[in-house]
Every structure is written in structure tokens, then in C-alpha cells.
mmCIF file of C-alpha atoms in Angstrom:
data_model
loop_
_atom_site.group_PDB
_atom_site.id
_atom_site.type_symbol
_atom_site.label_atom_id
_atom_site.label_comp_id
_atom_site.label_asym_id
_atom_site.label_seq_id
_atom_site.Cartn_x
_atom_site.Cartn_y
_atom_site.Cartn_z
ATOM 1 C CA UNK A 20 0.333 9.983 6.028
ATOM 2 C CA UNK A 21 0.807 10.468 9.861
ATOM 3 C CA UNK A 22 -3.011 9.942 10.765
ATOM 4 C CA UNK A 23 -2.515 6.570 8.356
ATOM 5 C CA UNK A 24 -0.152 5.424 9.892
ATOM 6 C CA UNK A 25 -2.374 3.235 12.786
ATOM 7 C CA UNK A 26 -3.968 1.634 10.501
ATOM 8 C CA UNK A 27 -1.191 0.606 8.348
ATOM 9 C CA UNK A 28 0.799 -0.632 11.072
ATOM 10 C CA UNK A 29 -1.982 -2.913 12.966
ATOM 11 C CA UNK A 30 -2.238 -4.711 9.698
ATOM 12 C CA UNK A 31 1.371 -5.202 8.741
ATOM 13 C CA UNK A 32 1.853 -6.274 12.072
ATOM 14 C CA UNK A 33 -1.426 -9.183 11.946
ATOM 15 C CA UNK A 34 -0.167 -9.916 8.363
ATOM 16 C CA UNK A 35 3.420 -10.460 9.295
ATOM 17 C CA UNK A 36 2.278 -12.893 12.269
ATOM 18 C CA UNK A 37 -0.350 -14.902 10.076
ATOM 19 C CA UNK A 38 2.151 -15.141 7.807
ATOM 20 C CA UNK A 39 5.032 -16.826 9.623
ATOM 21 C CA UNK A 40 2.301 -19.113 11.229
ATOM 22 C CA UNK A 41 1.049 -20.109 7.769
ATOM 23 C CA UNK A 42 5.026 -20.234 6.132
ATOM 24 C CA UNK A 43 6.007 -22.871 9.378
ATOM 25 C CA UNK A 44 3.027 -25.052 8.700
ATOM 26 C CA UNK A 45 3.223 -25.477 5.270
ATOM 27 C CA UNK A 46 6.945 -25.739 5.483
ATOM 28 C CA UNK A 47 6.942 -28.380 8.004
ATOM 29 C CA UNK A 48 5.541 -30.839 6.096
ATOM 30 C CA UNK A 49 8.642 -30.665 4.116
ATOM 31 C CA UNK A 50 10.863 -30.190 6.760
ATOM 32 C CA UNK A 51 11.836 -26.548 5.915
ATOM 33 C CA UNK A 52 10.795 -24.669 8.823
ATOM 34 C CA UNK A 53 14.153 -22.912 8.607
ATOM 35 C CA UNK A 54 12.890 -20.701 5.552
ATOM 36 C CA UNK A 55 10.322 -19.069 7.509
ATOM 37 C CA UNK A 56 12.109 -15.622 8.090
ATOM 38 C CA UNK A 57 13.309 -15.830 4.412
ATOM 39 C CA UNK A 58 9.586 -16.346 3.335
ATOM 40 C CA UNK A 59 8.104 -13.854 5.222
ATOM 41 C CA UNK A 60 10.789 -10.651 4.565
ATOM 42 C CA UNK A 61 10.164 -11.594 1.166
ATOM 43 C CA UNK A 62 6.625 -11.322 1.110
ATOM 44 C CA UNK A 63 5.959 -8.662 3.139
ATOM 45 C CA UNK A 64 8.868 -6.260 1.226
ATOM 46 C CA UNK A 65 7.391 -7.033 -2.524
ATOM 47 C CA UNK A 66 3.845 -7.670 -1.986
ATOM 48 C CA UNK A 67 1.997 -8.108 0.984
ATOM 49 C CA UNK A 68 3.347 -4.654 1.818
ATOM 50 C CA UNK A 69 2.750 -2.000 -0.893
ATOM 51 C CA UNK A 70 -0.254 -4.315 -1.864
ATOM 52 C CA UNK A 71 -1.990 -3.862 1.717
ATOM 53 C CA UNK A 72 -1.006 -0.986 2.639
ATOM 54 C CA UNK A 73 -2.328 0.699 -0.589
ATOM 55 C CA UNK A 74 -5.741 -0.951 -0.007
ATOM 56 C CA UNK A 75 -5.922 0.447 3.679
ATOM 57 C CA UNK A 76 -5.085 3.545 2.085
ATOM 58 C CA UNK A 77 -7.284 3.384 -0.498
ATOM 59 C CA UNK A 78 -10.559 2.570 1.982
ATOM 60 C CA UNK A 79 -9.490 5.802 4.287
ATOM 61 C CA UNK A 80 -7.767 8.624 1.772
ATOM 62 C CA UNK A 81 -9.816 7.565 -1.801
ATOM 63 C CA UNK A 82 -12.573 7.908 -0.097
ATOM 64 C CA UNK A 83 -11.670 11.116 1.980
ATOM 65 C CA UNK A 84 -10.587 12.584 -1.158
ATOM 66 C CA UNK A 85 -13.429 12.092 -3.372
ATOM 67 C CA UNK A 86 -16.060 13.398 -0.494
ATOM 68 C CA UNK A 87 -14.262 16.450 -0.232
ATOM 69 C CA UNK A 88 -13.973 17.201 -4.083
ATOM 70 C CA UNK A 89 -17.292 15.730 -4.585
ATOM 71 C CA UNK A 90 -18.789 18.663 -1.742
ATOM 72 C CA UNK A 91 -16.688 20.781 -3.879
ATOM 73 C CA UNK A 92 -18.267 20.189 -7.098
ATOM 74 C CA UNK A 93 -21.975 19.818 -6.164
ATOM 75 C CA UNK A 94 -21.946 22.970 -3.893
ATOM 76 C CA UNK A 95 -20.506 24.836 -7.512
ATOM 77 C CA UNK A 96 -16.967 25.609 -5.505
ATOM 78 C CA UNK A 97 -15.138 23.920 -8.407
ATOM 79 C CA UNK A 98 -16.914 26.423 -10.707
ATOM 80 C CA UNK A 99 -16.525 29.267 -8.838
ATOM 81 C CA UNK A 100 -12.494 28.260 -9.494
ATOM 82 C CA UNK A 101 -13.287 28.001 -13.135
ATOM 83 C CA UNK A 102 -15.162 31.936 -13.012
ATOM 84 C CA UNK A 103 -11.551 33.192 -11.708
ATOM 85 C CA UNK A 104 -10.127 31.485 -14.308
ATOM 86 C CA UNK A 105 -8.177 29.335 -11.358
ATOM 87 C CA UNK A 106 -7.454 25.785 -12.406
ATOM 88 C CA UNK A 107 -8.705 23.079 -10.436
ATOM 89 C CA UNK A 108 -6.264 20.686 -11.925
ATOM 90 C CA UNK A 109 -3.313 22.874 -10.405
ATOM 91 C CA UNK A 110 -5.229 24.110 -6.535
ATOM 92 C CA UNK A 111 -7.440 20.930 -6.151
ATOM 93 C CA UNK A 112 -6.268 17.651 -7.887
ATOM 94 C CA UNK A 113 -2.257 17.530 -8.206
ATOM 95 C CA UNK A 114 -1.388 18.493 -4.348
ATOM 96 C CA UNK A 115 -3.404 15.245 -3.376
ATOM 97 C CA UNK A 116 -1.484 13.212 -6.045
ATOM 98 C CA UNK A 117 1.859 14.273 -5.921
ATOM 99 C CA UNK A 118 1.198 13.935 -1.513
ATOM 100 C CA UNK A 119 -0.239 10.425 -2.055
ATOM 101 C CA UNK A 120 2.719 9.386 -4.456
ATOM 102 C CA UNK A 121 5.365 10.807 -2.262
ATOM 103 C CA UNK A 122 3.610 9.352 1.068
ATOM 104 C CA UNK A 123 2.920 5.900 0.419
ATOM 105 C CA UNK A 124 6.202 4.965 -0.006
ATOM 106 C CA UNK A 125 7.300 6.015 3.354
ATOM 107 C CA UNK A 126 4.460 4.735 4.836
ATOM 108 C CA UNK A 127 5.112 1.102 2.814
ATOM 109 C CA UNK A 128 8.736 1.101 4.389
ATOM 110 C CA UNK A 129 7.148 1.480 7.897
ATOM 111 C CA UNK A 130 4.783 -1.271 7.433
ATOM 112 C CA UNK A 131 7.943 -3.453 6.158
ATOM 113 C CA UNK A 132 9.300 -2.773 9.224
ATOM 114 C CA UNK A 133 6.426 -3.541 11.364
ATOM 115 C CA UNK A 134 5.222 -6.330 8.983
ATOM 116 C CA UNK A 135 8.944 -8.268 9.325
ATOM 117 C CA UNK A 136 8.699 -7.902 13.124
ATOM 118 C CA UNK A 137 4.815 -9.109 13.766
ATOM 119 C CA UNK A 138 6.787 -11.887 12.528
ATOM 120 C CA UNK A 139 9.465 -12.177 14.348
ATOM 121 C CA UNK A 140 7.443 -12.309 17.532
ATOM 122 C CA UNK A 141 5.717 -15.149 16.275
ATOM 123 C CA UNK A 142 8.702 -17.328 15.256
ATOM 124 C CA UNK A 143 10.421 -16.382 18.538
ATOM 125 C CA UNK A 144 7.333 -16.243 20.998
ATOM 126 C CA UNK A 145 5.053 -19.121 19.355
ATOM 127 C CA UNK A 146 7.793 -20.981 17.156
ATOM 128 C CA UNK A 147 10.530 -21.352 19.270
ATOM 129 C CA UNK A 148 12.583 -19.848 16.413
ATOM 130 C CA UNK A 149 15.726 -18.353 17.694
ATOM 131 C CA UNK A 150 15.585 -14.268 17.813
ATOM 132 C CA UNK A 151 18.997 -13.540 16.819
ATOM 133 C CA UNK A 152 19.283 -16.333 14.177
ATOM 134 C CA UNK A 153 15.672 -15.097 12.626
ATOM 135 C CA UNK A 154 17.067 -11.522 12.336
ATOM 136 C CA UNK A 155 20.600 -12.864 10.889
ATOM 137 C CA UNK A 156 18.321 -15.078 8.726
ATOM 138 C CA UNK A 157 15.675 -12.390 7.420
ATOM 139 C CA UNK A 158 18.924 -9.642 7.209
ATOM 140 C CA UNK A 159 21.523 -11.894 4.841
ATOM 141 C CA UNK A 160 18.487 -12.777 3.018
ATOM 142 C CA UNK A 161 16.737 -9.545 2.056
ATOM 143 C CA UNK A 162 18.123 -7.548 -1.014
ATOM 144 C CA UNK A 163 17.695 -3.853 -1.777
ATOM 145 C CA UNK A 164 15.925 -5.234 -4.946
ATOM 146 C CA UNK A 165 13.375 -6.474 -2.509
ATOM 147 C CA UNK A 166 12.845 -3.016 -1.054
ATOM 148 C CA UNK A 167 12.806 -0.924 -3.599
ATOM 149 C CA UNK A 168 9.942 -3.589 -6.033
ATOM 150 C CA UNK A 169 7.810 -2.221 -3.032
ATOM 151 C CA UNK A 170 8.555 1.475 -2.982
ATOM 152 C CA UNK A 171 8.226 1.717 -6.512
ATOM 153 C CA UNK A 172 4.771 -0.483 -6.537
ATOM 154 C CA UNK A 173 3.579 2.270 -3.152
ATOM 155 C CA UNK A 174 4.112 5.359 -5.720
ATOM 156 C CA UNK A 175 2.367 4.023 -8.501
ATOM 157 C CA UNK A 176 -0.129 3.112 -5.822
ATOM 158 C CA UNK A 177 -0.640 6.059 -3.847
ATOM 159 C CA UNK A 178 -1.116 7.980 -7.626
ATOM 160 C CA UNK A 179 -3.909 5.615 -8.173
ATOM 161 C CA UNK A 180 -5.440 6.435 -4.529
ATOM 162 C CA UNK A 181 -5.679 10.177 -5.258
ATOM 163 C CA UNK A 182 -6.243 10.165 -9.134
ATOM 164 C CA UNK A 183 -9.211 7.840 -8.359
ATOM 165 C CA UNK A 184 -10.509 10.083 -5.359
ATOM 166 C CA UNK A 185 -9.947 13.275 -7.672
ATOM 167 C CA UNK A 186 -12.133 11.803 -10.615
ATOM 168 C CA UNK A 187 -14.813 10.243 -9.288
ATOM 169 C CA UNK A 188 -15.464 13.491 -6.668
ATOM 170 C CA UNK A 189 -15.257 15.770 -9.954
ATOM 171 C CA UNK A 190 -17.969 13.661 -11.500
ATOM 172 C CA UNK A 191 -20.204 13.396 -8.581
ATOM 173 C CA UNK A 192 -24.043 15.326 -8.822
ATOM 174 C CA UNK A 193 -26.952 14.998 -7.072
ATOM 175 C CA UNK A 194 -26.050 16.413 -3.267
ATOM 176 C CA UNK A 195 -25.086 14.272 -0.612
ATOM 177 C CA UNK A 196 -26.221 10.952 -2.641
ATOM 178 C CA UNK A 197 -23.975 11.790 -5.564
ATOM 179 C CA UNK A 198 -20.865 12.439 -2.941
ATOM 180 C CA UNK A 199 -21.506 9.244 -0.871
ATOM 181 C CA UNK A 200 -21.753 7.366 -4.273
ATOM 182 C CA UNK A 201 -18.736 9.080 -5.624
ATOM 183 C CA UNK A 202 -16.815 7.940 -2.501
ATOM 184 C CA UNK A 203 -17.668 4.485 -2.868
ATOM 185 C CA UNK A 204 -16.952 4.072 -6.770
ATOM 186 C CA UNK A 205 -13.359 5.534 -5.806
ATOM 187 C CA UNK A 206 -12.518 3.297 -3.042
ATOM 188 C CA UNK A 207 -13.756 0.106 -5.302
ATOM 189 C CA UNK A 208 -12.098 1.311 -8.394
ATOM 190 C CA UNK A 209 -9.194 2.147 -6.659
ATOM 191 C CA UNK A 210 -8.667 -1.280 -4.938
ATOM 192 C CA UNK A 211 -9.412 -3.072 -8.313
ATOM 193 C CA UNK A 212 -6.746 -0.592 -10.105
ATOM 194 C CA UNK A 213 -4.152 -1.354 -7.068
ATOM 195 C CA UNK A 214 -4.640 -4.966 -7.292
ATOM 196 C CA UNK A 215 -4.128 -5.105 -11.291
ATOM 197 C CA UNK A 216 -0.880 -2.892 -11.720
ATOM 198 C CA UNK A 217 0.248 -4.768 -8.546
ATOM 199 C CA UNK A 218 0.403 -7.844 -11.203
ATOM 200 C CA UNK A 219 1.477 -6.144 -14.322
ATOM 201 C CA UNK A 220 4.362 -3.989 -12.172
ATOM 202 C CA UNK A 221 5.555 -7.629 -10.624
ATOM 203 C CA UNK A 222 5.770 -8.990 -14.162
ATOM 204 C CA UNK A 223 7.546 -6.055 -15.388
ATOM 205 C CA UNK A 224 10.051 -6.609 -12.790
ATOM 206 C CA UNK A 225 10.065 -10.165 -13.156
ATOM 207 C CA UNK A 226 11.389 -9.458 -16.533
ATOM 208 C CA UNK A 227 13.879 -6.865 -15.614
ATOM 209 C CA UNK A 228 15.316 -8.646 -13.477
ATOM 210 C CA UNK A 229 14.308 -6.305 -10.244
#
């Protein structure tokens, strides 16, 4: 989580700033510049968030993950855990999960954070937005419901990140060709997985009410 955090932040922060430049242009031509900070709190908190953060993730930890398990399985370490009758399920696979579930989300409110200010410095340094009326603006409108949409869409997430590392390193063979291949089939199938329960987990809240 630490060592991700960089990365996390120098997108939030470029996402946050495209964003308000692309809210004020489309909402000038209808006059509503004024909903910028409203637009962008809002996408950054349920989506653009959780959604990007858990890609970045996915590219750097997946991929980690399913090397190292991968070197595990094709140098027989995983089956030298099986000969002491040690699980690999307990040592190997759920303290990457249950870290990746519990991680993202605190790593998802940072990038909020960092998202909602990149921003900020654009309406106030390229928008002549003013700074204290785009932090009233983006605070009154913002709702715990808001928050929390993301935190719960980071676990889900960051237990797709490590399940997909953890499965596709256990079924990697062939030396360092199966391992590099075993990488790269986690980091795609975990982007595509992110990017599908991102959809059905806004819908579910959609109908909840959340």
C-alpha cells in the first residue's frame, strides 16, 4: 500500500485536473460553469477513484503477485507446502487478499483527496474559480453516500487484484515463460474483472439507493 501510493496519487491528481478542465468546457456552453466542483467531487469519490486506482493497482500488485506465486509453483515450492501437509491457500493466497481488500480502500480515500484537489488547483489557478467558494461548493455538496460507493467498490477491487494474481501464478508452468505469461493474464483479467463489477456494483447501488 505505502510503495503504491506514488503512483496512485500522480494519477488522481492528473485525473482530478483533466477533469475540472473538461467539466468547465462542456458546462460553459450551457452556462453552468458553477457545477464544476460539484461534478468533479462526484466523480472522482464514486468512480474515477476506486475505478483508477484499482487499475494502477492492478498493473503493479496483480502482476507482482502472480510472478512471485508463479516462481513459487514452477520451482515446486508450492509442493514442497503440500509434502508438509501446509496449505497454500492459508500461508500463500489469503494474506495477499485479505491485505489487498483491506488496503485499497485506504489508498482510494487518499486518491479522493488528492483527486478533489488536482482539481481545485485548476479551477482556482487556470479557472479563476474562487478557492474558498470551490471548497464550500465541493464540501456542502459531497455526501457520505458518495464516499463510502467508493470504499466499498476499492474492497471488492483490491479482492479481485490479489485473487487474480493468486490464480493465474498457481497455474503458471513452463519456467520463466510460464511466470511472465502468468503475470500478464492477471493484470488483463484483473482490469477487465475491475471494470465489469465497477458497473454491476454502481447498478446495485443505483438501486439501493446508495
Amino acid at each position: 500500500g505505502f510503495y503504491s501510493l506514488p503512483v496512485v496519487g500522480l494519477t488522481a491528481v492528473f485525473i482530478g485536473a483533466a477533469l475540472a478542465l473538461n467539466i468547465y468546457v462542456g458546462g460553459s456552453r450551457f452556462n453552468a460553469e458553477q457545477f464544476v466542483p460539484n461534478i468533479v467531487v462526484l466523480g472522482i469519490t464514486r468512480e474515477l477513484g476506486p475505478v483508477l486506482a484499482g487499475l494502477m493497482l492492478a498493473g503493479r500488485v496483480s502482476a507482482g503477485i502472480a510472478a512471485e506465486i508463479g516462481a513459487m509453483r514452477v520451482t515446486e515450492q508450492i509442493d514442497a507446502l503440500l509434502t508438509l501437509s501446509a496449505k497454500p491457500s492459508r500461508y500463500l493466497y489469503a494474506p495477499r487478499v485479505l491485505a489487498a481488500t483491506l488496503t485499497l480502500p485506504a489508498l482510494v480515500l487518499v486518491a479522493d483527496t488528492i483527486g478533489v484537489m488536482g482539481g481545485y488547483l485548476v479551477g482556482v489557478g487556470s479557472l479563476d474559480f474562487s478557492g474558498a467558494v470551490y471548497l464550500k461548493n465541493t464540501w456542502q455538496f459531497v455526501t457520505a453516500n458518495d464516499i463510502w460507493s467508493g470504499v466499498i467498490k476499492a474492497a471488492f477491487f483490491g479482492a479481485i487484484i490479489a485473487i487474480m494474481g493468486c490464480y493465474q501464478g498457481d497455474r503458471s508452468k513452463g519456467g520463466a515463460g510460464g511466470v511472465g505469461r502468468a503475470a500478464t493474464l492477471a493484470v488483463v483479467g484483473a482490469a477487465v474483472l475491475i471494470l465489469a463489477s465497477n458497473y454491476i456494483l454502481t447498478s446495485i447501488f443505483t438501486t439501493i439507493g446508495l
